[in-house]
Short mmCIF file of C-alpha atoms in Angstrom, two decimals:
data_model
loop_
_atom_site.label_atom_id
_atom_site.label_comp_id
_atom_site.label_asym_id
_atom_site.label_seq_id
_atom_site.Cartn_x
_atom_site.Cartn_y
_atom_site.Cartn_z
CA UNK G 174 10.64 7.92 0.87
CA UNK G 175 11.86 4.83 -0.93
CA UNK G 176 12.63 2.49 1.94
CA UNK G 177 13.68 -0.89 0.68
CA UNK G 178 16.97 -1.45 -1.08
CA UNK G 179 17.51 -4.79 -2.77
CA UNK G 180 20.85 -6.44 -3.22
CA UNK G 181 22.19 -7.53 -5.63
CA UNK G 182 20.79 -5.41 -8.44
CA UNK G 183 21.18 -8.32 -10.83
CA UNK G 184 21.78 -12.04 -10.37
CA UNK G 185 22.40 -14.74 -12.94
CA UNK G 186 22.46 -18.41 -11.92
CA UNK G 187 22.04 -21.85 -13.47
CA UNK G 188 18.73 -23.63 -13.41
CA UNK G 189 18.45 -25.81 -10.33
CA UNK G 190 20.61 -23.57 -8.15
CA UNK G 191 19.26 -21.49 -5.27
CA UNK G 192 18.84 -17.73 -5.60
CA UNK G 193 19.12 -15.38 -2.64
CA UNK G 194 18.13 -11.73 -2.68
CA UNK G 195 18.43 -9.29 0.18
CA UNK G 196 16.50 -6.21 1.21
CA UNK G 197 17.51 -3.53 3.69
CA UNK G 198 15.26 -0.78 4.98
CA UNK G 199 15.49 2.23 7.22
CA UNK G 200 12.54 2.72 9.56
CA UNK G 201 10.06 0.65 11.57
CA UNK G 202 7.61 -1.45 9.61
CA UNK G 203 4.47 -3.49 10.24
CA UNK G 204 5.28 -6.02 7.58
CA UNK G 205 7.54 -6.59 4.62
CA UNK G 206 6.34 -8.00 1.33
CA UNK G 207 8.06 -9.50 -1.69
CA UNK G 208 6.75 -9.11 -5.21
CA UNK G 209 7.70 -10.44 -8.62
CA UNK G 210 7.46 -8.63 -11.94
CA UNK G 211 7.75 -10.14 -15.39
CA UNK G 212 9.03 -7.77 -18.04
CA UNK G 213 6.91 -4.60 -17.70
CA UNK G 214 3.82 -6.39 -16.39
CA UNK G 215 2.06 -5.61 -13.11
CA UNK G 216 3.70 -6.85 -9.94
CA UNK G 217 2.47 -10.04 -8.34
CA UNK G 218 2.54 -10.60 -4.59
CA UNK G 219 4.71 -13.50 -3.42
CA UNK G 220 4.84 -13.46 0.35
CA UNK G 221 4.20 -11.21 3.35
CA UNK G 222 6.11 -11.46 6.61
CA UNK G 223 4.95 -9.55 9.67
CA UNK G 224 7.32 -7.67 11.94
CA UNK G 225 6.89 -10.25 14.72
CA UNK G 226 7.79 -13.16 12.43
CA UNK G 227 11.32 -14.29 11.67
CA UNK G 228 10.84 -16.76 8.84
CA UNK G 229 8.13 -17.76 6.43
CA UNK G 230 7.84 -20.38 3.70
CA UNK G 231 5.69 -20.65 0.61
CA UNK G 232 6.45 -23.48 -1.79
CA UNK G 233 10.02 -22.95 -3.03
CA UNK G 234 10.21 -19.53 -1.38
CA UNK G 235 11.72 -18.82 2.01
CA UNK G 236 11.71 -15.34 3.50
CA UNK G 237 13.52 -14.21 6.63
CA UNK G 238 13.17 -10.96 8.51
CA UNK G 239 15.61 -9.47 11.00
CA UNK G 240 14.07 -6.33 12.45
CA UNK G 241 17.15 -5.59 14.57
CA UNK G 242 19.23 -5.32 11.39
CA UNK G 243 16.33 -3.95 9.34
CA UNK G 244 16.88 -6.55 6.67
CA UNK G 245 15.09 -9.37 4.89
CA UNK G 246 16.11 -12.09 2.47
CA UNK G 247 14.22 -14.03 -0.17
CA UNK G 248 15.49 -17.49 -1.06
CA UNK G 249 14.20 -19.30 -4.14
CA UNK G 250 15.22 -22.94 -4.07
CA UNK G 251 15.69 -25.22 -7.07
CA UNK G 252 15.34 -22.33 -9.52
CA UNK G 253 13.59 -22.75 -12.87
CA UNK G 254 13.84 -20.77 -16.09
CA UNK G 255 10.33 -19.46 -15.39
CA UNK G 256 11.65 -17.75 -12.23
CA UNK G 257 13.44 -15.22 -14.46
CA UNK G 258 11.93 -11.89 -13.39
CA UNK G 259 12.54 -8.83 -11.26
CA UNK G 260 11.93 -9.18 -7.54
CA UNK G 261 11.01 -6.30 -5.27
CA UNK G 262 10.71 -5.90 -1.55
CA UNK G 263 8.12 -3.51 -0.18
CA UNK G 264 8.05 -2.08 3.32
CA UNK G 265 4.65 -1.53 4.87
CA UNK G 266 4.13 1.01 7.64
CA UNK G 267 0.50 1.77 6.83
CA UNK G 268 -1.61 0.39 9.65
CA UNK G 269 0.69 1.77 12.32
CA UNK G 270 -0.05 5.25 11.11
CA UNK G 271 3.03 5.33 8.93
CA UNK G 272 3.04 8.25 6.59
CA UNK G 273 4.76 6.59 3.67
CA UNK G 274 2.19 4.08 2.48
CA UNK G 275 3.75 0.97 1.03
CA UNK G 276 7.06 1.69 -0.71
CA UNK G 277 9.27 -0.40 -2.94
CA UNK G 278 12.97 -0.79 -3.56
CA UNK G 279 14.62 -0.78 -6.96
CA UNK G 280 14.48 -4.53 -7.39
CA UNK G 281 16.76 -7.45 -8.15
CA UNK G 282 16.75 -8.70 -11.72
CA UNK G 283 17.10 -12.49 -11.63
CA UNK G 284 18.10 -14.47 -14.69
CA UNK G 285 17.96 -18.25 -14.62
CA UNK G 286 20.16 -19.82 -17.27
CA UNK G 287 18.74 -23.08 -18.65
CA UNK I 147 -12.89 -11.80 -11.09
CA UNK I 148 -10.95 -9.69 -8.60
CA UNK I 149 -8.97 -7.10 -10.49
CA UNK I 150 -7.50 -3.63 -10.78
CA UNK I 151 -8.28 -2.04 -14.13
CA UNK I 152 -6.29 0.84 -15.57
CA UNK I 153 -7.08 2.83 -18.69
CA UNK I 154 -5.63 3.68 -21.07
CA UNK I 155 -2.93 1.02 -21.30
CA UNK I 156 -0.92 3.02 -23.80
CA UNK I 157 -1.02 6.74 -24.51
CA UNK I 158 1.08 9.15 -26.52
CA UNK I 159 0.33 12.79 -25.86
CA UNK I 160 1.92 16.22 -26.21
CA UNK I 161 3.29 18.58 -23.60
CA UNK I 162 0.60 20.51 -21.79
CA UNK I 163 -2.42 18.48 -22.84
CA UNK I 164 -4.29 17.42 -19.71
CA UNK I 165 -4.90 13.75 -19.31
CA UNK I 166 -6.43 11.35 -16.81
CA UNK I 167 -5.48 7.73 -16.20
CA UNK I 168 -8.35 5.89 -14.59
CA UNK I 169 -8.02 3.13 -12.02
CA UNK I 170 -10.82 0.99 -10.69
CA UNK I 171 -10.84 -1.98 -8.29
CA UNK I 172 -13.65 -4.39 -7.47
CA UNK I 173 -12.33 -5.82 -4.20
CA UNK I 174 -13.66 -3.19 -1.78
CA UNK I 175 -10.10 -2.26 -0.83
CA UNK I 176 -9.53 0.76 1.39
CA UNK I 177 -6.00 1.45 0.17
CA UNK I 178 -5.14 2.55 -3.36
CA UNK I 179 -1.89 3.87 -4.72
CA UNK I 180 -0.18 5.09 -7.87
CA UNK I 181 3.41 4.27 -8.77
CA UNK I 182 5.63 5.16 -11.65
CA UNK I 183 8.37 2.86 -12.85
CA UNK I 184 11.44 4.13 -14.64
CA UNK I 185 14.56 2.17 -15.62
CA UNK I 186 17.04 1.99 -12.76
CA UNK I 187 14.72 3.78 -10.33
CA UNK I 188 12.35 0.98 -9.35
CA UNK I 189 8.79 1.84 -8.37
CA UNK I 190 8.28 5.24 -6.87
CA UNK I 191 5.07 6.12 -5.14
CA UNK I 192 3.23 9.15 -6.51
CA UNK I 193 0.12 9.37 -4.33
CA UNK I 194 -1.79 7.00 -2.12
CA UNK I 195 -5.15 6.89 -0.42
CA UNK I 196 -6.07 5.14 2.82
CA UNK I 197 -9.79 5.56 2.20
CA UNK I 198 -12.44 7.71 0.52
CA UNK I 199 -11.58 11.42 0.59
CA UNK I 200 -8.16 10.68 2.16
CA UNK I 201 -5.11 11.11 -0.05
CA UNK I 202 -1.43 11.61 0.71
CA UNK I 203 1.67 12.45 -1.26
CA UNK I 204 4.22 9.78 -1.99
CA UNK I 205 7.81 10.26 -3.08
CA UNK I 206 7.19 12.00 -6.41
CA UNK I 207 3.85 13.89 -6.35
CA UNK I 208 4.92 16.97 -8.34
CA UNK I 209 2.91 17.38 -11.54
CA UNK I 210 0.20 14.93 -10.50
CA UNK I 211 -3.19 15.13 -8.85
CA UNK I 212 -5.49 12.45 -7.56
CA UNK I 213 -8.95 12.19 -6.09
CA UNK I 214 -10.79 9.49 -4.15
CA UNK I 215 -14.49 10.31 -4.30
CA UNK I 216 -15.55 6.67 -4.36
CA UNK I 217 -13.92 3.65 -2.82
CA UNK I 218 -13.43 1.80 -6.09
CA UNK I 219 -11.91 4.61 -8.20
CA UNK I 220 -8.61 6.46 -7.90
CA UNK I 221 -7.85 8.48 -11.04
CA UNK I 222 -4.44 10.00 -11.70
CA UNK I 223 -4.55 13.43 -13.32
CA UNK I 224 -1.72 15.13 -15.18
CA UNK I 225 -2.85 18.73 -15.54
CA UNK I 226 0.00 19.80 -17.81
CA UNK I 227 2.12 16.80 -18.77
CA UNK I 228 5.81 17.24 -19.50
CA UNK I 229 8.31 14.87 -21.15
CA UNK I 230 9.80 13.92 -17.76
CA UNK I 231 6.47 12.29 -16.94
CA UNK I 232 7.02 9.74 -19.70
CA UNK I 233 6.91 6.52 -17.71
CA UNK I 234 5.13 3.26 -16.94
CA UNK I 235 2.39 3.86 -14.38
CA UNK I 236 0.86 1.30 -12.05
CA UNK I 237 -2.22 1.52 -9.91
CA UNK I 238 -2.55 -0.86 -6.98
CA UNK I 239 -5.03 -1.56 -4.20
CA UNK I 240 -5.24 -3.56 -1.01
CA UNK I 241 -6.87 -3.90 2.36
CA UNK I 242 -4.92 -1.98 4.99
CA UNK I 243 -1.77 -3.95 5.88
CA UNK I 244 -2.51 -6.49 3.15
CA UNK I 245 -0.95 -7.52 -0.13
CA UNK I 246 -1.18 -5.16 -3.07
CA UNK I 247 -3.03 -6.08 -6.25
CA UNK I 248 -1.63 -4.33 -9.29
CA UNK I 249 -3.14 -3.24 -12.56
CA UNK I 250 -1.40 -4.15 -15.80
CA UNK I 251 0.18 -0.74 -16.19
CA UNK I 252 -0.27 2.34 -18.37
CA UNK I 253 2.61 3.30 -20.61
CA UNK I 254 2.59 7.05 -21.12
CA UNK I 255 4.73 8.99 -23.59
CA UNK I 256 4.74 12.78 -23.48
CA UNK I 257 6.25 14.43 -26.57
#
C-alpha cells in the first residue's frame, strides 16, 4: 500500500530561503529515498538514507530519518528557482522481504519565487 | 548510457483494444516496477518484479498484466483498456535496495 505521506502538499517560498518537506510512513523499512520530478518527467533520485542512519547530506540537501516516529524530512538550503519541482519520498522494504516493493507518497509541490 | 526506455511515449487508443507498453533497462537491474501517476494521487505501484519470472502485485494491479521473461524487459499489458486507465505510466528499475532509475513516462489516453 502507499506508505509515505508528504507534508505539506504544496510549498511556496522566496529564492534563497530554506525549504523543508516531511514524510511519514507506517511500517518498517530498510531505507527511505527522496526523489524529484519536474513537470511530468521521470523521477530523479536525490538521496537515500538507510534505517540505521539518522542524517545524511548531499550538497544543499539534508535528510533526517527518525525510525521511532516513522518520519523523515528533506531540507533544501538556499533555494533556487531551478529547485521548483515536486518532491517525493519513497519507502523501501524490498531486501528485507517486504511485500510492497518500493512505494511513493503523493509528493510535495515546491515553488521557488524569484 | 545507462537508461530505462519506455515505448510508446504517447498513445491514444479506444476502449477494449489490447495494448502493450514496453520497458527495457540496460543496467542489469534485478528490480523493475510499473507506476501510474494521476493528479492528486501521486505514484501508485501497479506491479513489480524482484527478478526474472518473479512478479508481484502493487497497489493497483486490476486491469494490468506483466511478465518478466528476461532481466532487461518488463512489459505492461492492458488486455482490455478502459477510460479509467488513462494516466501517465512510469517504468523504473534498480538493484535490490538501491535507487530507482525511471523512464521518461508513457502518456496513455483511452477513449
